[in-house]
Coordinates of C-alpha atoms and ligand atoms in Angstrom, one line a residue:
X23 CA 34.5 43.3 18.6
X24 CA 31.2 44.6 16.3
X25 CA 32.2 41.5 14.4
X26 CA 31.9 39.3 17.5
X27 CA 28.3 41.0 18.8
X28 CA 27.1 40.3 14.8
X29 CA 27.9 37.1 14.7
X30 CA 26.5 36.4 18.3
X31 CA 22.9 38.2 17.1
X32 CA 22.7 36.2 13.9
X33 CA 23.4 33.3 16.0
X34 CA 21.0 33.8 18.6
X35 CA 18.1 34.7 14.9
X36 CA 18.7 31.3 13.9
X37 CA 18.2 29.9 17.0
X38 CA 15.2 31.8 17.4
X39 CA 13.9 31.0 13.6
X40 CA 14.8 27.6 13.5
X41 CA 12.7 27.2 17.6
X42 CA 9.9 28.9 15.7
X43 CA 9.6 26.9 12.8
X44 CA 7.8 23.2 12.9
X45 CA 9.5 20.4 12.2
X46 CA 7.2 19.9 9.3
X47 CA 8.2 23.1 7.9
X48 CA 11.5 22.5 8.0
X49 CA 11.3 19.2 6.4
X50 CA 9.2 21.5 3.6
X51 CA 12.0 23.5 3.3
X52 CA 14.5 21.0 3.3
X53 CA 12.5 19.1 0.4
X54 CA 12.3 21.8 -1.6
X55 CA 15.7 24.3 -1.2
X56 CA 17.6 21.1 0.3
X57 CA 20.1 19.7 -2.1
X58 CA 18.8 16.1 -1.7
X59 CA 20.9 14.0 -3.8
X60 CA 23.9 15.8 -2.2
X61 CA 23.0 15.4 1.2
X62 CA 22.8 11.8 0.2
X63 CA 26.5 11.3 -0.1
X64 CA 27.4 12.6 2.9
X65 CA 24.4 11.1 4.7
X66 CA 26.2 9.0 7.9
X67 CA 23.2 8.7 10.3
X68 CA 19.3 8.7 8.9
X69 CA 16.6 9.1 11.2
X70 CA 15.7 5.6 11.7
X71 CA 12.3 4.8 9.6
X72 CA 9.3 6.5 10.6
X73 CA 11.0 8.1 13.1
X74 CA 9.1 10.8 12.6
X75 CA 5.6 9.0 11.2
X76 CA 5.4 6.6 14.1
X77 CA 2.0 5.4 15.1
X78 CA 0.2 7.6 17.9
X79 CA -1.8 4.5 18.9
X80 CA -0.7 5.0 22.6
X81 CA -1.6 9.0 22.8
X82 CA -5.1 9.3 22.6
X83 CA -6.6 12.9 22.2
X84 CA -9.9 12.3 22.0
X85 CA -12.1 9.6 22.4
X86 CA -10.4 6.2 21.6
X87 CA -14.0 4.8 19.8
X88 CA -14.9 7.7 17.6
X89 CA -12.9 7.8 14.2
X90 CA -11.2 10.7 12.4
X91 CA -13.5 12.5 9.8
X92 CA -11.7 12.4 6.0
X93 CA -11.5 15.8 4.7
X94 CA -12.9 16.5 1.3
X95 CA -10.5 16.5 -1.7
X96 CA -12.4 18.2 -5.1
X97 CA -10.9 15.9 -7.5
X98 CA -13.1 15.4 -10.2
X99 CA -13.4 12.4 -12.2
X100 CA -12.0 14.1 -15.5
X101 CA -9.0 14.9 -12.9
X102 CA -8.5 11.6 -11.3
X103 CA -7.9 10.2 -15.0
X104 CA -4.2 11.6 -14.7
X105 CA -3.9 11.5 -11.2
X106 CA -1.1 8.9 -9.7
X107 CA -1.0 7.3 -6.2
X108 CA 1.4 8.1 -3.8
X109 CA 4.7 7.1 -5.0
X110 CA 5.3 4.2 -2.7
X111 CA 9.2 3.1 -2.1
X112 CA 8.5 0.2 0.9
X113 CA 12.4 -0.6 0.5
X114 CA 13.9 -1.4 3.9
X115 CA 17.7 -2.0 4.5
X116 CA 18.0 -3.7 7.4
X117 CA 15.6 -5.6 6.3
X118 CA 14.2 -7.4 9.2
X119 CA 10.5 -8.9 9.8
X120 CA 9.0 -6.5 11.7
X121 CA 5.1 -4.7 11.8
X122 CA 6.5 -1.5 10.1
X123 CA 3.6 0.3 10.3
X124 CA 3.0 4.0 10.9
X125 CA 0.0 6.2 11.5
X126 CA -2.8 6.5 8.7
X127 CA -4.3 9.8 8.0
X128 CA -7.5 8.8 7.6
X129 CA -8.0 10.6 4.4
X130 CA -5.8 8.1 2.6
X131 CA -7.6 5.4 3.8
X132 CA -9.2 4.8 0.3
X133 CA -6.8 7.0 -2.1
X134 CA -7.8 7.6 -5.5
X135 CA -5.5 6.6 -8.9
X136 CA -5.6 6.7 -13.0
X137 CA -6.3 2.9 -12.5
X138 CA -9.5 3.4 -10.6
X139 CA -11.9 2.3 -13.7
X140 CA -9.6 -0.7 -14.8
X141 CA -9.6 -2.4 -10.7
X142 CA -13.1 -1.8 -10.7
X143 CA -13.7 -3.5 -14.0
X144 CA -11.8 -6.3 -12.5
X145 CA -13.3 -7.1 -9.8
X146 CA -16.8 -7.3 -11.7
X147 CA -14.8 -9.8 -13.7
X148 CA -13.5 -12.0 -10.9
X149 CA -16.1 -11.8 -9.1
X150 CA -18.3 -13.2 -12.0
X151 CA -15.5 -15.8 -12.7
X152 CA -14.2 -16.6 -9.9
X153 CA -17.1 -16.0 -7.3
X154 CA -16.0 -17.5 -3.3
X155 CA -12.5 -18.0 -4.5
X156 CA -11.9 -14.3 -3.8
X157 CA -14.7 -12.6 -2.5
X158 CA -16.4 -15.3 0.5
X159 CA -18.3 -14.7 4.2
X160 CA -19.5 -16.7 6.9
X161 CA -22.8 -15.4 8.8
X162 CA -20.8 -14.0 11.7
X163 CA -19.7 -11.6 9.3
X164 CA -22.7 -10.0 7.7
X165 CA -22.7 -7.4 10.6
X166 CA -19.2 -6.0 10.3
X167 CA -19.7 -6.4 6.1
X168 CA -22.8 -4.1 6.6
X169 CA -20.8 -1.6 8.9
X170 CA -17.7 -1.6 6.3
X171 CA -20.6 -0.8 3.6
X172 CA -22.1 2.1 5.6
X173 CA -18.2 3.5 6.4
X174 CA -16.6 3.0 2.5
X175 CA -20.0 5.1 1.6
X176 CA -19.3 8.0 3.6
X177 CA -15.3 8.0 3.2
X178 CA -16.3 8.4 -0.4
X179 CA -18.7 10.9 -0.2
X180 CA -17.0 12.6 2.7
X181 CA -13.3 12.7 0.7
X182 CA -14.5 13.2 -3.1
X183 CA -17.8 14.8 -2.9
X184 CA -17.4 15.5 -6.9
X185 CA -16.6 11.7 -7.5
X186 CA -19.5 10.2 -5.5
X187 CA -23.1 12.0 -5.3
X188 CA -25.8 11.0 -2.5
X189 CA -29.0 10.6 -4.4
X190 CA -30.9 9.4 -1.5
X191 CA -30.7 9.0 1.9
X192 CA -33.3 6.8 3.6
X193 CA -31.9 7.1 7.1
X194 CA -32.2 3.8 8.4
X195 CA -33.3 2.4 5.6
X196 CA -30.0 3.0 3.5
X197 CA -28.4 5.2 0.6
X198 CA -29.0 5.3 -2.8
X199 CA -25.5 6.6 -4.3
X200 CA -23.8 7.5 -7.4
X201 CA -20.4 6.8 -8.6
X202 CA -19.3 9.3 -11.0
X203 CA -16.4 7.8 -12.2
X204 CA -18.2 4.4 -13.5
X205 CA -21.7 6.4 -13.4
X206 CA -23.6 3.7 -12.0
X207 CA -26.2 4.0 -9.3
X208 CA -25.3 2.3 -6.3
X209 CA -28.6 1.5 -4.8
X210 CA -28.3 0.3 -0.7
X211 CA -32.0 0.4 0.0
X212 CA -32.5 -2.4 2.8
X213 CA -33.1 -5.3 2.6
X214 CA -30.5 -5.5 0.3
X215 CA -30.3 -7.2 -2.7
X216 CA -27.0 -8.5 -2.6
X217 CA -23.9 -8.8 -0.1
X218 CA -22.7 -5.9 1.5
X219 CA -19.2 -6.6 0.4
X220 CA -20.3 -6.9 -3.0
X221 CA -21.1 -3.4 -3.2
X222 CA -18.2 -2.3 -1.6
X223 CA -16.2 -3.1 -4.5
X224 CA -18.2 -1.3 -6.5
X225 CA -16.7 1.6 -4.4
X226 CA -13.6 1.2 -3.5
X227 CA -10.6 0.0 -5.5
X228 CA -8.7 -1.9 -2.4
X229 CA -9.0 -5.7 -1.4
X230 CA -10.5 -6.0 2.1
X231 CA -10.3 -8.5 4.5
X232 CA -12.7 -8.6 8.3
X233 CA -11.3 -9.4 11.6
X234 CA -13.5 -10.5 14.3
X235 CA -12.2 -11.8 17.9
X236 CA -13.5 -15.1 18.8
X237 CA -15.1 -14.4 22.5
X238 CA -14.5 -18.4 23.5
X239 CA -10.4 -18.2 23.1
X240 CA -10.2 -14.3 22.0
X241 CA -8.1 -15.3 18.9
X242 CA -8.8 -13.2 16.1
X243 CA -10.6 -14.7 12.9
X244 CA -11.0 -13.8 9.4
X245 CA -15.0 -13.7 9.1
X246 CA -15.4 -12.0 5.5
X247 CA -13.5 -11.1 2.8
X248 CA -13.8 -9.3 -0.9
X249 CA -9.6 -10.0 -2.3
X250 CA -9.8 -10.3 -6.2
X251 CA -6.0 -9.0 -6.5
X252 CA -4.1 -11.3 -3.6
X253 CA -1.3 -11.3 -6.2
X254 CA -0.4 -15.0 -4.3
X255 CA -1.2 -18.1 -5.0
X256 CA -4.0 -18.7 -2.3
X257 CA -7.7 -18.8 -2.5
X258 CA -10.4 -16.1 0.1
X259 CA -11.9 -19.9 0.7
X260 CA -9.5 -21.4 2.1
X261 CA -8.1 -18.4 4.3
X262 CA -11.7 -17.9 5.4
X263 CA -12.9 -18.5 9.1
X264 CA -9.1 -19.3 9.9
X265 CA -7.0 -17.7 12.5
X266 CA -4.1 -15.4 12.3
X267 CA -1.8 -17.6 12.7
X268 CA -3.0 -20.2 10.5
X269 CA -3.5 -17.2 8.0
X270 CA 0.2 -16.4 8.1
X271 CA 1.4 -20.3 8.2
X272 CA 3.8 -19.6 5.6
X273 CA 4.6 -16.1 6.1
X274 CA 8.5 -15.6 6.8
X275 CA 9.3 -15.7 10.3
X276 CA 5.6 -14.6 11.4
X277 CA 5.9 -17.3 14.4
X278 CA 9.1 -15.6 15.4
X279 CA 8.9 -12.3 14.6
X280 CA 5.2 -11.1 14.2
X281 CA 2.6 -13.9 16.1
X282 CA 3.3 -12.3 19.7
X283 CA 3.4 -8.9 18.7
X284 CA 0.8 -8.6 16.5
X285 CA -2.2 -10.5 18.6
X286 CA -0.9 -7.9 21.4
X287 CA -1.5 -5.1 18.7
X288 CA -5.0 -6.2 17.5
X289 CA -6.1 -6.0 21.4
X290 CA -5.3 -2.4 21.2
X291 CA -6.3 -1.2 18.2
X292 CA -9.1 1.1 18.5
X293 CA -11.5 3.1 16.1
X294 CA -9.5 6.4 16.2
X295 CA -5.9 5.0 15.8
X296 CA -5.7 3.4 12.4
X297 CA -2.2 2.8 10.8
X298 CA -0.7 2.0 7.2
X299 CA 2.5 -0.3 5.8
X300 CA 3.2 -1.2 2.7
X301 CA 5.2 -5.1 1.6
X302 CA 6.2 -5.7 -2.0
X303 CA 8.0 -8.3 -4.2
X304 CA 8.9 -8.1 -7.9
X305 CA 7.2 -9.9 -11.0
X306 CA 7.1 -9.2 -14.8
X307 CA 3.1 -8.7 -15.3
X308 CA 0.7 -6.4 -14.5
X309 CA -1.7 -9.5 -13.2
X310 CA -4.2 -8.1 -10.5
X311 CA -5.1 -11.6 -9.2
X312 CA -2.4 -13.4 -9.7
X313 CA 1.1 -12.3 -10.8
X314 CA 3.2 -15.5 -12.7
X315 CA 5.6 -15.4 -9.9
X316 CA 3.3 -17.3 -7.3
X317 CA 2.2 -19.6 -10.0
X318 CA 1.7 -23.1 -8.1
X319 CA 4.5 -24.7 -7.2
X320 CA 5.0 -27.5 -9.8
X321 CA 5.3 -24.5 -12.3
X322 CA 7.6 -23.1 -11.0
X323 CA 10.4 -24.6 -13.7
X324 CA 7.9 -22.8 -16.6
X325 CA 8.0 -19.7 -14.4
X326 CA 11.5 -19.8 -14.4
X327 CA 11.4 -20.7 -17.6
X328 CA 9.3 -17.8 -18.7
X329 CA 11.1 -15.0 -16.3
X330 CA 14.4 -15.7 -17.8
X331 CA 12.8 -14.6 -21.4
X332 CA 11.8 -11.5 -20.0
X333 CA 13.7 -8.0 -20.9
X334 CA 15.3 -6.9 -17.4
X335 CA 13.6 -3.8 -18.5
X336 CA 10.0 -4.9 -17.6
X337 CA 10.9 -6.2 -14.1
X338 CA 8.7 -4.4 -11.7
X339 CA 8.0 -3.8 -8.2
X340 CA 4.4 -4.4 -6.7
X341 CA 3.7 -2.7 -3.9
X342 CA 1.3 -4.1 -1.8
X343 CA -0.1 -1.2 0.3
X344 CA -2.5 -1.8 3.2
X345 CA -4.7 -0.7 6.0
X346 CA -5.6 -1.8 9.2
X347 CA -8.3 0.6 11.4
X348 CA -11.0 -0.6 13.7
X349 CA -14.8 -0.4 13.2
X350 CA -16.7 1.2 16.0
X351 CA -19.7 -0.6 15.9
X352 CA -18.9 -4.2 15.3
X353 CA -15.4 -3.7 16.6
X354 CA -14.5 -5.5 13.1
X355 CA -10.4 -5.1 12.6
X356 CA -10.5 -4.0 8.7
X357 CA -7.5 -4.5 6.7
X358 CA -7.2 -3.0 3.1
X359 CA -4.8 -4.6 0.9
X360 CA -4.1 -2.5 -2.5
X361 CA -1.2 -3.7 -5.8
X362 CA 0.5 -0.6 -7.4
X363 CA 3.4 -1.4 -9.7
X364 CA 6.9 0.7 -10.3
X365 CA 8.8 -0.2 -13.0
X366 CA 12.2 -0.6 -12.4
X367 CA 13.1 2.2 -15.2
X368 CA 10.3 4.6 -13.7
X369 CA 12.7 4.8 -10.1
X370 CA 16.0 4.4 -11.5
X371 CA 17.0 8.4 -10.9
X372 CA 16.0 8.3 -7.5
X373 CA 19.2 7.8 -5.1
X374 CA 20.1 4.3 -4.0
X375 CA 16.2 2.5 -5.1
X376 CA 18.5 0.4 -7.7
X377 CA 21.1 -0.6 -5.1
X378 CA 18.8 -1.1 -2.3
X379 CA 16.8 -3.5 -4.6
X380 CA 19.8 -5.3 -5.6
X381 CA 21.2 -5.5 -2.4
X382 CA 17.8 -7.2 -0.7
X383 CA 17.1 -9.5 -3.7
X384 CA 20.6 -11.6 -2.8
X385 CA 21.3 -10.2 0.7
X386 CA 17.7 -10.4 2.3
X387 CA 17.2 -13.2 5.5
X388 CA 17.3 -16.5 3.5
X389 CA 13.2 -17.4 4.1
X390 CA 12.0 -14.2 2.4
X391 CA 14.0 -14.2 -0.6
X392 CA 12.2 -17.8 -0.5
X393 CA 8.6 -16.4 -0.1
X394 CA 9.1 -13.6 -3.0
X395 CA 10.7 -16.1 -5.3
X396 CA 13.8 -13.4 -5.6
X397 CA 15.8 -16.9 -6.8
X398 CA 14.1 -17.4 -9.7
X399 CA 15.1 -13.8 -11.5
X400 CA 17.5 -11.7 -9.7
X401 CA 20.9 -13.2 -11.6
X402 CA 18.9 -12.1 -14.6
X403 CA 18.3 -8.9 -13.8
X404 CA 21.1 -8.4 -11.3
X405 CA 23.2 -6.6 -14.7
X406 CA 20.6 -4.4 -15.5
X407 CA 20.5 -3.3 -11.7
X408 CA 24.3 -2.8 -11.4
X409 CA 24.0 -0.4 -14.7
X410 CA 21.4 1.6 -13.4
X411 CA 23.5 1.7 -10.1
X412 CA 26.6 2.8 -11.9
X413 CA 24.7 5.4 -14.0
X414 CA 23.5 7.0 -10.7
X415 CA 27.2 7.1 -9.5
X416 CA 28.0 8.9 -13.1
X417 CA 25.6 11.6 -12.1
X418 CA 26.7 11.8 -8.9
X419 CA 23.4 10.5 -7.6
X420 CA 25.3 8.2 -5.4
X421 CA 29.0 7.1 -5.3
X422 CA 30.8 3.7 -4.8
X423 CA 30.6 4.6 -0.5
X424 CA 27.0 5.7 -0.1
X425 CA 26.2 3.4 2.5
X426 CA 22.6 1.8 1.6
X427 CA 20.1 1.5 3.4
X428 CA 16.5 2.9 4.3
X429 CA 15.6 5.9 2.4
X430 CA 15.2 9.2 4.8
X431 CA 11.7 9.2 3.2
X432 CA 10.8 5.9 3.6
X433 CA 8.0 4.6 2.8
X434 CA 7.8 7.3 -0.4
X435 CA 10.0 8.6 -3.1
X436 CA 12.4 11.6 -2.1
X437 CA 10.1 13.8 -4.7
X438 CA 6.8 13.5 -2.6
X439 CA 5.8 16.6 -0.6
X440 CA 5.0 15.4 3.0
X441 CA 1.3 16.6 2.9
X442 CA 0.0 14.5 0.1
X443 CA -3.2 16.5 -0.6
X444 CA -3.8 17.6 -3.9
X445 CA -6.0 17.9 -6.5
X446 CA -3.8 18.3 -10.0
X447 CA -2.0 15.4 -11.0
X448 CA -1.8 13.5 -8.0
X449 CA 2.1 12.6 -7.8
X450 CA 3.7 12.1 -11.3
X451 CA 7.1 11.1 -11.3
X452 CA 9.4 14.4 -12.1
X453 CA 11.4 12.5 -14.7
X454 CA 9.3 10.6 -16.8
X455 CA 5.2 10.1 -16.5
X456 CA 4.6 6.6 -16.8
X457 CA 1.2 5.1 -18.0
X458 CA 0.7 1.3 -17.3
X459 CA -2.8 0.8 -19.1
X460 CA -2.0 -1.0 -21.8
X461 CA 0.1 -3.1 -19.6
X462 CA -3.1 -3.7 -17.5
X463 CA -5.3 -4.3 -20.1
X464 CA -2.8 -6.7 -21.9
X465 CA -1.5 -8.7 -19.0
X466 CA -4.5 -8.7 -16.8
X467 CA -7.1 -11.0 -18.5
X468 CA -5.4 -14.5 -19.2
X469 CA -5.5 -15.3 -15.3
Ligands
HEM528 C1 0.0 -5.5 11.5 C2 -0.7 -6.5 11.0 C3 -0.1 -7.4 9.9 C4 1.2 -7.7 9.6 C5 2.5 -7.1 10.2 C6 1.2 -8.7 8.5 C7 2.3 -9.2 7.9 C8 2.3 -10.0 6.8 C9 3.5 -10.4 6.1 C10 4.9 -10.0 6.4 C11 3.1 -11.2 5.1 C12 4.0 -11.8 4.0 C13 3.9 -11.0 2.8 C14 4.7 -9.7 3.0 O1 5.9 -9.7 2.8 O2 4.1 -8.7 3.3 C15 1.6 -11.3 5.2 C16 0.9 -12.0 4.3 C17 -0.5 -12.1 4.5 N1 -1.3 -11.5 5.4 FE1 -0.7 -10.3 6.9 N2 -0.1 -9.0 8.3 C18 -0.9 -8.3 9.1 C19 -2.3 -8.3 9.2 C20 -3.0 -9.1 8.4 C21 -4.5 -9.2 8.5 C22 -5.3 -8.5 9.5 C23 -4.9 -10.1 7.6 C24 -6.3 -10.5 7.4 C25 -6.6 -11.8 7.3 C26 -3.7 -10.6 6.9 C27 -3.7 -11.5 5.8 C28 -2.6 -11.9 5.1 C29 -2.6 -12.8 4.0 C30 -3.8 -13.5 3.4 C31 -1.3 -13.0 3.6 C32 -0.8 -13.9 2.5 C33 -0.4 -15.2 3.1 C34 0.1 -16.2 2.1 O3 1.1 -16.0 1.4 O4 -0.6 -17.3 2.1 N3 -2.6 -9.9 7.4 N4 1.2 -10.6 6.3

């Protein structure tokens, strides 16, 4: 009987301690107590992805036109030297062509990495080099340039005060900043001397691309853009001034599966609701503007060619990580596109990455293994994917049942902590620290 009355008070503490704690603290617990890989084996019903991330477009709080402030972060630029992006793992099984995005705290609009310096550098480069190719506007995008200037200045300052110093601040008349990490004074004293977008990418490591909606047939248009790491094989000048639609011509199953909803998502889009995704396909270089798997078409025999010489070992994944928020003023739709590569070897102890790679290379819907060129490579590095997947079933990462599909953490690595703020070493990879520098500097160049 005392037995019984025990067992019903403990029962009734946990129902108690478990109402009074958040989800978010469970899921902090679960991270770091939680035996992760074992849960893994037994896992029979994931909550579906983002179930718990999903966009809060349609609940408003406040006022649907004013935009979230970023928090400061005190990294300084010594510290951002070691510091690693989020560990993105975008890998989807059912893999279906859908929006997939998910609410954007707005202090990871612009997120800081060990790469910073070398993006930066290359963008001077391509610019220089490659000029309208990659960074173009048309005069109906001048304004919404201007306002992107004004709001990539005050992110910065706002979210790394020790990174970015305000020397001067002439009101109307503009800022005069300084950008500790490549210590050169950013003078925005109107009239300017130069294109607004040219000085955002002296800020800001991420490709951006402006969205304004036509008034005569409310389509939306792509009215400026500064993109020197597309990755693909197209040109900014031949994207620019085009429509969606025409923008996505040869985007996998974008006229079935994304056109309707997409054009219905722009319309209500507003300042304060800003969301995130993340795409990726695989490649062997570290080539910011464009990787030798989207080489042009009648190379694609030499590509092949050239993939096939390639250690299995130095296949990668590129994540392509974006943005989309609203500008108040101009009402300019921005979308921030951003490459950060994983090694295969880098993610090969992390439960079921290997398998769900393999498993979308051959098994994907037949027009995106197309698109990402998955043909050309993945029978030669389909046996270094199946070892890595039977080592993780020797350590009892996995076994031969695991069913695979979408990681419960999806979009990021089981080994991320959910709040993503911190100022020491960003989010190394537990098992091994990986530096691709002299991969960037090697392969980046010969574009
Ligand atoms: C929610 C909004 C959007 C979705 C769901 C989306 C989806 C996609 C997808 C699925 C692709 C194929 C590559 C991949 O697998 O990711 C793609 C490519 C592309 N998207 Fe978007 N997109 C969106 C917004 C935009 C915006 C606002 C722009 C700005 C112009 C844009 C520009 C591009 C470009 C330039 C490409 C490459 C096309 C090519 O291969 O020629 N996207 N997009």
């Amino acid at each position: 009987m005392i037995d019984t009355t025990k067992l019903l008070i403990l029962a009734l503490c946990g129902v108690v301690t478990s109402l009074l704690l958040s989800y978010k603290q469970v899921g902090a617990l679960y991270r770091k107590y939680g035996t992760f890989y074992k849960s893994y084996l037994s896992f029979s019903n994931p909550p579906t992805p983002n179930q718990s991330r999903k966009s809060s477009y349609s609940k408003k709080d406040g006022d649907p036109q004013v935009a979230a402030e970023p928090t400061p972060l005190m990294i300084t630029p010594e510290q951002v030297k070691s510091y690693d992006d989020r560990p993105w793992r975008p890998f989807r099984w059912p893999y279906h062509q859908t929006m997939s995005i998910f609410k954007l705290e707005i202090n990871h609009w612009l997120d800081m990495d060990k790469y910073y310096w070398h993006y930066i550098k290359e963008k001077e480069r391509i610019w220089f080099k490659y000029g309208k190719e990659n960074i173009d506007w048309l005069p109906e995008g001048y304004e919404p340039s201007l306002e992107l200037m004004e709001t990539v200045t005050d992110h910065m300052l706002k979210r790394y005060p020790l990174c970015f110093t305000l020397i001067e601040d002439r009101g109307k008349d503009g800022k005069i900043v300084k950008n500790e990490l490549t210590e050169e004074v950013i003078d925005m004293s109107r009239p300017l001397k130069e294109h607004p977008l040219l000085y955002v990418t002296k800020m800001a490591k991420e490709d951006f691309y402006l969205v304004m909606k036509n008034p005569k047939d409310d389509l939306h248009y792509l009215v400026a853009a500064a993109v020197p790491f597309p990755g693909g094989s197209f040109g900014i000048n031949h994207k620019i001034g085009k429509h969606l639609d025409v923008i996505h011509n040869d985007v996998p199953y974008y006229h079935e599966k994304l056109k309707t909803s997409m054009e219905r998502w722009f319309g209500r889009l507003t300042p304060s609701s800003p969301v995130e995704r993340a795409s990726w396909y695989m490649t062997w270089d570290h080539k910011l503007r464009q990787n030798n798997v989207y080489k042009e078409p009648e190379l694609t025999e030499q590509v092949k060619k050239e993939a096939l010489t390639m250690d299995p070992k130095d296949f990668h994944v590129r994540v392509e990580r974006q943005t989309l928020r609203r500008l108040p003023r101009t009402q300019a739709i921005i979308f921030t596109n951003h490459p950060i590569f994983y090694s295969l070897d880098e993610m090969k102890n992390e439960p079921l990455v290997p398998s769900l790679i393999r498993k979308i290379i051959y098994e994907a819907p037949e027009k995106i293994i197309k698109y990402k060129f998955f043909e050309i490579f993945r029978d030669h590095i389909a046996g270094y994917l199946d070892e890595l997947i039977q080592r993780q079933i020797d350590m009892g990462l996995i076994t031969k049942e695991t069913p695979v599909k979408t990681l419960p953490t999806y979009p990021f690595a089981h080994w991320a902590e959910a709040d993503f703020d911190y100022v020491n070493g960003g989010f190394n990879n537990p098992s091994q620290k990986p530096d691709h520098s002299k991969e960037y500097e090697t392969s980046s160049k010969d574009d």
